[in-house]
């Protein structure tokens, strides 16, 4: 039995909903500002250190605090009133980014990047919890689709704008843009209806999210397929510099993000990914796209073919917006923040380890082997988990 979900109504009703519309608006503002600020922090760290270790430290610093929030401190996410917490997280982001804005040096930049990683993990988890609590089931998939679209477009646009502004006017201006985006997001979130502002204590243990997911067969299956997906999430961008040269290099590099952006925008307004069957089918198609890329690399296909394969990989990875909708539908609403944070933590660990292992395979055996290993691993998880065959409990 696959269970059913309400048909996705498209995007127009989303912007008439008092909660969903504000969550999406705040997310768009926040995502764009985040990547403008990230570009500034990366360039600042490189310019000050004259080493790639500077930007690498900025990226690395974002990981551990986010992981701690999503594990050790995850029990706190479902205790305070959620609207209040989203506002305070936005204000905390503004306060943190103000530090390297005032003192543009590597150490403040790295420290701010690390703490912002924690804020981002907490904000994302509570955002999904608010959606599960206050947004109609039929509107969640379009909302998650637009949020994912904002993230992907924000990466491309924000990094480009942030880098350009930093080069032309200095890092302070770009970081100031990020600071303002946090404040604007807080203003939008302050307009959320306050009717559900109950306090939820007592604080659950840090392992509650793991137990909830492990104890529900469908969530467990969807969670495993999600981890199989993020295992190769950064693989197209990691291998692109080695596979393409000249004018084709940026095309092959950006193809995955572009494919994902187009897919989530189209799929978010349809009911296909609201059903577990659609999610599993799309994840299987992603495995096929990875295997296709392996074959193309093995036969030394032209760069345009690799760009198409990477776009298909990015599109296939967009199925995770359906996973978010399923988690919001089946997980206990009073623990949704912690459940989402648990998945955030798992994704951080698996994606980090995955790209390290797949990168090693690419170095030892070639890029085709990395694509092949990623595709076979995901296909095995899909065939073993098959959560679409399990009974589900609807809202």
CSV table of C-alpha atoms in Angstrom, one decimal:
chain,number,residue,atom,x,y,z
A,1,UNK,CA,0.0,0.0,0.0
A,2,UNK,CA,1.5,3.3,-1.0
A,3,UNK,CA,-0.8,5.7,0.8
A,4,UNK,CA,-2.2,8.9,-0.7
A,5,UNK,CA,-1.5,12.6,-0.3
A,6,UNK,CA,-3.6,15.6,-1.3
A,7,UNK,CA,-3.0,16.8,-4.9
A,8,UNK,CA,-0.5,19.6,-5.1
A,9,UNK,CA,-2.6,22.7,-6.0
A,10,UNK,CA,0.2,24.8,-7.7
A,11,UNK,CA,1.8,27.9,-6.5
A,12,UNK,CA,-1.0,30.5,-6.6
A,13,UNK,CA,-2.7,29.4,-3.4
A,14,UNK,CA,0.6,29.3,-1.6
A,15,UNK,CA,1.0,33.0,-1.8
A,16,UNK,CA,-2.5,33.5,-0.3
A,17,UNK,CA,-1.7,31.4,2.8
A,18,UNK,CA,-0.8,33.6,5.8
A,19,UNK,CA,1.9,31.2,7.0
A,20,UNK,CA,3.3,29.5,3.8
A,21,UNK,CA,3.6,32.8,1.9
A,22,UNK,CA,5.7,34.4,4.7
A,23,UNK,CA,7.9,31.3,5.2
A,24,UNK,CA,8.7,31.2,1.5
A,25,UNK,CA,9.3,35.0,1.3
A,26,UNK,CA,11.6,34.9,4.3
A,27,UNK,CA,13.4,31.9,2.9
A,28,UNK,CA,14.0,33.6,-0.5
A,29,UNK,CA,15.4,36.7,1.2
A,30,UNK,CA,17.6,34.6,3.6
A,31,UNK,CA,19.0,32.3,1.0
A,32,UNK,CA,20.0,35.1,-1.3
A,33,UNK,CA,21.7,37.0,1.5
A,34,UNK,CA,23.4,33.9,2.9
A,35,UNK,CA,25.2,33.2,-0.4
A,36,UNK,CA,26.1,36.8,-0.9
A,37,UNK,CA,27.7,36.7,2.6
A,38,UNK,CA,29.3,33.3,2.0
A,39,UNK,CA,31.0,34.6,-1.2
A,40,UNK,CA,32.3,37.6,0.8
A,41,UNK,CA,33.6,35.3,3.6
A,42,UNK,CA,35.3,33.0,1.1
A,43,UNK,CA,37.1,35.8,-0.8
A,44,UNK,CA,38.0,37.5,2.5
A,45,UNK,CA,39.5,34.4,3.9
A,46,UNK,CA,41.5,33.8,0.7
A,47,UNK,CA,42.7,37.4,0.3
A,48,UNK,CA,43.8,37.6,3.8
A,49,UNK,CA,45.6,34.2,4.0
A,50,UNK,CA,46.7,33.9,0.3
A,51,UNK,CA,45.9,30.2,0.5
A,52,UNK,CA,43.0,27.9,-0.4
A,53,UNK,CA,43.1,26.8,3.2
A,54,UNK,CA,41.3,30.0,4.1
A,55,UNK,CA,38.1,29.3,2.1
A,56,UNK,CA,38.4,25.6,3.1
A,57,UNK,CA,38.4,26.7,6.8
A,58,UNK,CA,35.2,28.8,6.2
A,59,UNK,CA,33.4,25.8,4.7
A,60,UNK,CA,34.7,23.4,7.4
A,61,UNK,CA,33.8,25.8,10.2
A,62,UNK,CA,30.1,25.7,9.1
A,63,UNK,CA,29.9,21.9,9.5
A,64,UNK,CA,30.7,21.1,13.2
A,65,UNK,CA,28.4,23.7,14.8
A,66,UNK,CA,25.5,22.7,12.5
A,67,UNK,CA,26.1,19.0,13.4
A,68,UNK,CA,26.0,19.9,17.1
A,69,UNK,CA,22.8,21.8,16.8
A,70,UNK,CA,21.2,18.9,14.9
A,71,UNK,CA,22.3,16.3,17.4
A,72,UNK,CA,23.3,17.3,20.9
A,73,UNK,CA,21.1,20.4,21.1
A,74,UNK,CA,18.2,19.2,18.8
A,75,UNK,CA,16.0,18.7,21.9
A,76,UNK,CA,15.8,22.5,22.3
A,77,UNK,CA,14.3,23.0,18.8
A,78,UNK,CA,10.7,22.0,19.8
A,79,UNK,CA,10.5,23.7,23.2
A,80,UNK,CA,10.1,27.4,22.5
A,81,UNK,CA,7.3,28.9,20.4
A,82,UNK,CA,8.4,28.4,16.8
A,83,UNK,CA,7.6,31.8,15.4
A,84,UNK,CA,9.5,33.5,18.2
A,85,UNK,CA,12.5,31.1,17.6
A,86,UNK,CA,12.6,31.9,13.9
A,87,UNK,CA,12.7,35.6,14.6
A,88,UNK,CA,15.4,35.3,17.1
A,89,UNK,CA,17.5,33.0,14.8
A,90,UNK,CA,17.3,35.7,12.1
A,91,UNK,CA,18.4,38.4,14.5
A,92,UNK,CA,21.2,36.1,15.8
A,93,UNK,CA,22.3,35.7,12.2
A,94,UNK,CA,22.4,39.5,11.7
A,95,UNK,CA,24.4,39.9,15.0
A,96,UNK,CA,26.9,37.2,13.9
A,97,UNK,CA,27.5,38.6,10.4
A,98,UNK,CA,28.0,42.0,11.9
A,99,UNK,CA,31.3,40.8,13.5
A,100,UNK,CA,33.3,40.2,10.3
A,101,UNK,CA,31.5,43.2,8.8
A,102,UNK,CA,33.1,45.4,11.5
A,103,UNK,CA,36.4,43.4,11.6
A,104,UNK,CA,37.1,41.9,8.2
A,105,UNK,CA,39.8,39.5,9.2
A,106,UNK,CA,40.1,35.7,8.7
A,107,UNK,CA,39.5,34.6,12.4
A,108,UNK,CA,36.3,36.6,12.8
A,109,UNK,CA,35.2,35.4,9.4
A,110,UNK,CA,35.8,31.7,10.2
A,111,UNK,CA,34.2,32.0,13.7
A,112,UNK,CA,31.1,33.8,12.2
A,113,UNK,CA,30.9,31.2,9.5
A,114,UNK,CA,30.9,28.4,12.0
A,115,UNK,CA,28.2,29.9,14.2
A,116,UNK,CA,26.1,30.8,11.2
A,117,UNK,CA,26.2,27.2,10.2
A,118,UNK,CA,24.5,26.4,13.5
A,119,UNK,CA,22.0,29.1,13.0
A,120,UNK,CA,21.2,27.9,9.5
A,121,UNK,CA,20.7,24.3,10.7
A,122,UNK,CA,18.4,25.4,13.5
A,123,UNK,CA,16.5,27.8,11.2
A,124,UNK,CA,15.9,25.2,8.5
A,125,UNK,CA,14.7,22.6,11.0
A,126,UNK,CA,12.2,25.0,12.8
A,127,UNK,CA,11.0,26.3,9.4
A,128,UNK,CA,10.0,22.8,8.4
A,129,UNK,CA,8.4,22.3,11.8
A,130,UNK,CA,6.2,25.4,11.3
A,131,UNK,CA,5.2,24.1,7.9
A,132,UNK,CA,4.2,20.8,9.3
A,133,UNK,CA,2.2,22.5,12.1
A,134,UNK,CA,0.5,25.4,10.3
A,135,UNK,CA,0.5,24.8,6.5
A,136,UNK,CA,-2.1,22.6,4.8
A,137,UNK,CA,-0.8,19.3,3.6
A,138,UNK,CA,-1.6,20.1,0.0
A,139,UNK,CA,0.5,23.3,0.1
A,140,UNK,CA,3.6,21.8,1.7
A,141,UNK,CA,5.1,20.2,-1.5
A,142,UNK,CA,4.8,23.5,-3.4
A,143,UNK,CA,6.3,25.3,-0.4
A,144,UNK,CA,9.3,22.9,-0.2
A,145,UNK,CA,9.7,23.1,-4.0
A,146,UNK,CA,9.9,26.9,-4.0
A,147,UNK,CA,12.3,26.8,-1.0
A,148,UNK,CA,14.5,24.4,-2.8
A,149,UNK,CA,14.3,26.5,-5.9
A,150,UNK,CA,15.3,29.6,-3.9
A,151,UNK,CA,18.3,27.7,-2.4
A,152,UNK,CA,19.6,26.6,-5.8
A,153,UNK,CA,19.0,30.0,-7.5
A,154,UNK,CA,20.4,31.7,-4.4
A,155,UNK,CA,23.6,29.6,-4.8
A,156,UNK,CA,24.2,30.8,-8.3
A,157,UNK,CA,23.0,34.4,-8.0
A,158,UNK,CA,24.2,35.0,-4.5
A,159,UNK,CA,27.7,33.7,-5.0
A,160,UNK,CA,28.0,35.6,-8.3
A,161,UNK,CA,26.7,38.9,-6.8
A,162,UNK,CA,28.6,38.5,-3.6
A,163,UNK,CA,31.9,37.8,-5.4
A,164,UNK,CA,31.3,40.7,-7.8
A,165,UNK,CA,30.4,43.2,-5.0
A,166,UNK,CA,33.4,42.0,-2.9
A,167,UNK,CA,35.8,42.5,-5.7
A,168,UNK,CA,34.4,45.9,-6.7
A,169,UNK,CA,33.5,47.4,-3.3
A,170,UNK,CA,35.1,45.2,-0.7
A,171,UNK,CA,33.8,42.5,1.7
A,172,UNK,CA,32.1,44.9,4.1
A,173,UNK,CA,29.5,45.9,1.5
A,174,UNK,CA,28.6,42.3,0.6
A,175,UNK,CA,28.5,41.3,4.3
A,176,UNK,CA,26.2,44.3,5.0
A,177,UNK,CA,23.9,42.9,2.3
A,178,UNK,CA,23.8,39.6,4.2
A,179,UNK,CA,23.1,41.5,7.5
A,180,UNK,CA,20.2,43.4,6.0
A,181,UNK,CA,18.8,40.2,4.6
A,182,UNK,CA,18.6,38.7,8.1
A,183,UNK,CA,16.8,41.7,9.4
A,184,UNK,CA,14.3,41.7,6.5
A,185,UNK,CA,13.6,38.0,7.1
A,186,UNK,CA,13.0,38.7,10.8
A,187,UNK,CA,10.5,41.5,9.8
A,188,UNK,CA,8.6,39.1,7.5
A,189,UNK,CA,8.6,36.3,10.1
A,190,UNK,CA,7.2,38.7,12.7
A,191,UNK,CA,4.1,38.9,10.6
A,192,UNK,CA,3.4,35.2,11.0
A,193,UNK,CA,0.1,34.5,12.8
A,194,UNK,CA,0.7,34.1,16.5
A,195,UNK,CA,-2.2,31.7,17.2
A,196,UNK,CA,0.0,28.7,17.6
A,197,UNK,CA,2.5,30.2,19.9
A,198,UNK,CA,2.3,27.6,22.6
A,199,UNK,CA,5.4,26.5,24.6
A,200,UNK,CA,6.0,22.8,24.1
A,201,UNK,CA,8.3,21.6,27.0
A,202,UNK,CA,9.6,19.5,28.5
A,203,UNK,CA,12.7,19.2,26.4
A,204,UNK,CA,13.0,15.7,24.8
A,205,UNK,CA,16.3,13.8,24.8
A,206,UNK,CA,18.7,14.3,21.9
A,207,UNK,CA,18.0,10.8,20.6
A,208,UNK,CA,14.2,11.4,20.2
A,209,UNK,CA,14.5,12.3,16.5
A,210,UNK,CA,16.4,9.1,15.7
A,211,UNK,CA,13.9,6.9,17.6
A,212,UNK,CA,11.0,8.5,15.8
A,213,UNK,CA,12.5,7.9,12.4
A,214,UNK,CA,13.7,4.4,13.2
A,215,UNK,CA,10.3,3.5,14.7
A,216,UNK,CA,8.3,4.4,11.6
A,217,UNK,CA,8.9,2.1,8.6
A,218,UNK,CA,8.1,4.6,6.0
A,219,UNK,CA,10.1,7.4,7.5
A,220,UNK,CA,13.0,5.0,8.0
A,221,UNK,CA,12.8,3.9,4.4
A,222,UNK,CA,12.5,7.5,3.0
A,223,UNK,CA,15.4,8.5,5.3
A,224,UNK,CA,17.6,5.8,4.0
A,225,UNK,CA,16.9,6.7,0.4
A,226,UNK,CA,17.6,10.4,1.3
A,227,UNK,CA,21.0,9.4,2.7
A,228,UNK,CA,21.7,7.4,-0.5
A,229,UNK,CA,20.9,10.5,-2.5
A,230,UNK,CA,23.0,13.0,-0.5
A,231,UNK,CA,26.0,10.6,-0.6
A,232,UNK,CA,26.7,11.9,-4.1
A,233,UNK,CA,25.1,15.3,-3.8
A,234,UNK,CA,28.3,17.2,-4.5
A,235,UNK,CA,29.8,14.7,-7.0
A,236,UNK,CA,29.0,16.6,-10.3
A,237,UNK,CA,30.6,19.8,-9.0
A,238,UNK,CA,33.6,17.9,-7.5
A,239,UNK,CA,34.4,16.1,-10.8
A,240,UNK,CA,33.5,18.9,-13.2
A,241,UNK,CA,37.0,20.6,-13.2
A,242,UNK,CA,38.6,17.3,-14.1
A,243,UNK,CA,36.1,16.4,-16.8
A,244,UNK,CA,35.6,19.7,-18.7
A,245,UNK,CA,38.0,22.5,-19.8
A,246,UNK,CA,37.8,25.9,-21.4
A,247,UNK,CA,34.4,27.4,-21.9
A,248,UNK,CA,32.6,24.2,-21.1
A,249,UNK,CA,34.0,24.0,-17.5
A,250,UNK,CA,31.5,26.4,-15.9
A,251,UNK,CA,28.6,24.9,-17.9
A,252,UNK,CA,29.4,21.4,-16.6
A,253,UNK,CA,30.0,22.8,-13.1
A,254,UNK,CA,26.6,24.6,-13.0
A,255,UNK,CA,24.5,22.0,-14.8
A,256,UNK,CA,23.5,20.0,-11.7
A,257,UNK,CA,22.2,23.1,-9.9
A,258,UNK,CA,20.4,24.3,-13.0
A,259,UNK,CA,18.8,20.9,-13.5
A,260,UNK,CA,17.7,20.7,-9.9
A,261,UNK,CA,16.3,24.2,-9.9
A,262,UNK,CA,14.1,23.5,-13.0
A,263,UNK,CA,12.9,20.2,-11.7
A,264,UNK,CA,11.8,21.4,-8.2
A,265,UNK,CA,10.0,24.4,-9.7
A,266,UNK,CA,8.1,22.1,-12.1
A,267,UNK,CA,7.6,19.2,-9.7
A,268,UNK,CA,6.6,21.3,-6.7
A,269,UNK,CA,3.3,22.2,-8.4
A,270,UNK,CA,2.2,18.6,-9.1
A,271,UNK,CA,1.2,15.8,-6.9
A,272,UNK,CA,3.7,13.2,-8.2
A,273,UNK,CA,6.3,13.8,-5.5
A,274,UNK,CA,3.7,14.1,-2.8
A,275,UNK,CA,3.4,10.3,-3.1
A,276,UNK,CA,6.0,7.9,-1.8
A,277,UNK,CA,5.8,6.0,-5.1
A,278,UNK,CA,6.8,9.1,-7.0
A,279,UNK,CA,9.7,9.8,-4.6
A,280,UNK,CA,11.1,6.2,-4.9
A,281,UNK,CA,10.7,6.2,-8.7
A,282,UNK,CA,12.5,9.6,-9.0
A,283,UNK,CA,15.3,8.4,-6.7
A,284,UNK,CA,15.7,5.3,-8.9
A,285,UNK,CA,15.8,7.6,-12.0
A,286,UNK,CA,18.6,9.5,-10.2
A,287,UNK,CA,20.6,6.3,-9.8
A,288,UNK,CA,20.1,5.7,-13.5
A,289,UNK,CA,21.4,9.2,-14.3
A,290,UNK,CA,24.5,8.5,-12.2
A,291,UNK,CA,25.1,5.3,-14.1
A,292,UNK,CA,24.5,7.2,-17.4
A,293,UNK,CA,27.2,9.7,-16.4
A,294,UNK,CA,29.6,6.8,-15.6
A,295,UNK,CA,29.1,5.4,-19.0
A,296,UNK,CA,29.6,8.8,-20.7
A,297,UNK,CA,32.8,9.5,-18.8
A,298,UNK,CA,34.0,6.0,-19.6
A,299,UNK,CA,33.6,6.5,-23.4
A,300,UNK,CA,35.1,10.0,-23.2
A,301,UNK,CA,31.8,11.7,-24.3
A,302,UNK,CA,31.8,15.4,-25.3
A,303,UNK,CA,31.4,18.0,-22.6
A,304,UNK,CA,27.9,18.9,-23.7
A,305,UNK,CA,26.8,15.3,-23.0
A,306,UNK,CA,28.4,15.4,-19.5
A,307,UNK,CA,26.5,18.7,-18.9
A,308,UNK,CA,23.2,17.0,-19.8
A,309,UNK,CA,24.0,14.1,-17.5
A,310,UNK,CA,24.9,16.4,-14.6
A,311,UNK,CA,21.6,18.3,-15.2
A,312,UNK,CA,19.7,15.0,-15.0
A,313,UNK,CA,21.5,14.2,-11.7
A,314,UNK,CA,20.6,17.5,-10.3
A,315,UNK,CA,17.0,17.0,-11.4
A,316,UNK,CA,16.8,13.6,-9.8
A,317,UNK,CA,18.2,14.9,-6.6
A,318,UNK,CA,15.2,17.3,-6.4
A,319,UNK,CA,13.0,14.4,-5.2
A,320,UNK,CA,14.0,15.2,-1.6
A,321,UNK,CA,11.3,17.9,-1.5
A,322,UNK,CA,8.9,15.0,-1.6
A,323,UNK,CA,10.8,13.4,1.3
A,324,UNK,CA,10.3,16.6,3.3
A,325,UNK,CA,6.6,16.6,2.5
A,326,UNK,CA,6.3,13.0,3.7
A,327,UNK,CA,8.2,13.7,6.9
A,328,UNK,CA,5.9,16.7,7.6
A,329,UNK,CA,2.9,14.4,7.0
A,330,UNK,CA,3.9,11.4,9.0
A,331,UNK,CA,6.2,12.6,11.8
A,332,UNK,CA,4.7,13.9,15.1
A,333,UNK,CA,4.1,17.6,14.7
A,334,UNK,CA,5.3,18.4,18.2
A,335,UNK,CA,8.7,16.8,17.5
A,336,UNK,CA,9.0,17.9,13.8
A,337,UNK,CA,11.9,20.3,14.5
A,338,UNK,CA,14.0,17.6,16.1
A,339,UNK,CA,13.1,15.1,13.4
A,340,UNK,CA,14.1,17.5,10.7
A,341,UNK,CA,17.3,18.3,12.6
A,342,UNK,CA,18.1,14.6,12.9
A,343,UNK,CA,18.0,14.4,9.1
A,344,UNK,CA,20.0,17.5,8.7
A,345,UNK,CA,22.7,16.0,10.9
A,346,UNK,CA,22.6,12.7,9.0
A,347,UNK,CA,22.9,14.5,5.7
A,348,UNK,CA,25.9,16.5,6.9
A,349,UNK,CA,27.7,13.4,8.0
A,350,UNK,CA,26.8,11.2,5.0
A,351,UNK,CA,27.4,13.9,2.3
A,352,UNK,CA,30.8,14.8,3.9
A,353,UNK,CA,32.0,11.2,4.1
A,354,UNK,CA,30.4,10.3,0.8
A,355,UNK,CA,32.2,13.0,-1.2
A,356,UNK,CA,35.5,12.1,0.5
A,357,UNK,CA,35.1,8.4,-0.4
A,358,UNK,CA,33.8,9.1,-4.0
A,359,UNK,CA,36.6,11.6,-4.5
A,360,UNK,CA,39.1,9.0,-3.4
A,361,UNK,CA,37.6,6.5,-5.9
A,362,UNK,CA,37.9,9.1,-8.6
A,363,UNK,CA,41.5,9.7,-7.9
A,364,UNK,CA,42.4,5.9,-7.7
A,365,UNK,CA,40.1,4.5,-10.4
A,366,UNK,CA,38.9,7.5,-12.4
A,367,UNK,CA,35.8,9.7,-12.4
A,368,UNK,CA,33.7,7.0,-14.1
A,369,UNK,CA,34.2,4.7,-11.2
A,370,UNK,CA,33.0,7.5,-8.8
A,371,UNK,CA,29.8,8.0,-10.8
A,372,UNK,CA,29.3,4.2,-11.0
A,373,UNK,CA,29.8,3.6,-7.3
A,374,UNK,CA,27.3,6.4,-6.4
A,375,UNK,CA,24.7,5.1,-8.8
A,376,UNK,CA,25.0,1.5,-7.6
A,377,UNK,CA,24.9,2.5,-4.0
A,378,UNK,CA,21.7,4.5,-4.5
A,379,UNK,CA,20.1,1.8,-6.6
A,380,UNK,CA,20.9,-0.8,-3.8
A,381,UNK,CA,19.3,1.5,-1.2
A,382,UNK,CA,16.2,2.1,-3.3
A,383,UNK,CA,15.7,-1.7,-3.9
A,384,UNK,CA,16.3,-2.6,-0.3
A,385,UNK,CA,14.2,0.1,1.4
A,386,UNK,CA,11.2,0.3,-0.9
A,387,UNK,CA,9.1,2.5,1.5
A,388,UNK,CA,6.4,2.8,-1.2
A,389,UNK,CA,5.4,-0.8,-0.5
A,390,UNK,CA,4.6,-0.1,3.2
A,391,UNK,CA,1.3,1.0,4.8
A,392,UNK,CA,1.2,4.7,5.7
A,393,UNK,CA,-0.7,6.8,8.2
A,394,UNK,CA,-2.2,9.9,6.6
A,395,UNK,CA,-2.8,13.3,8.3
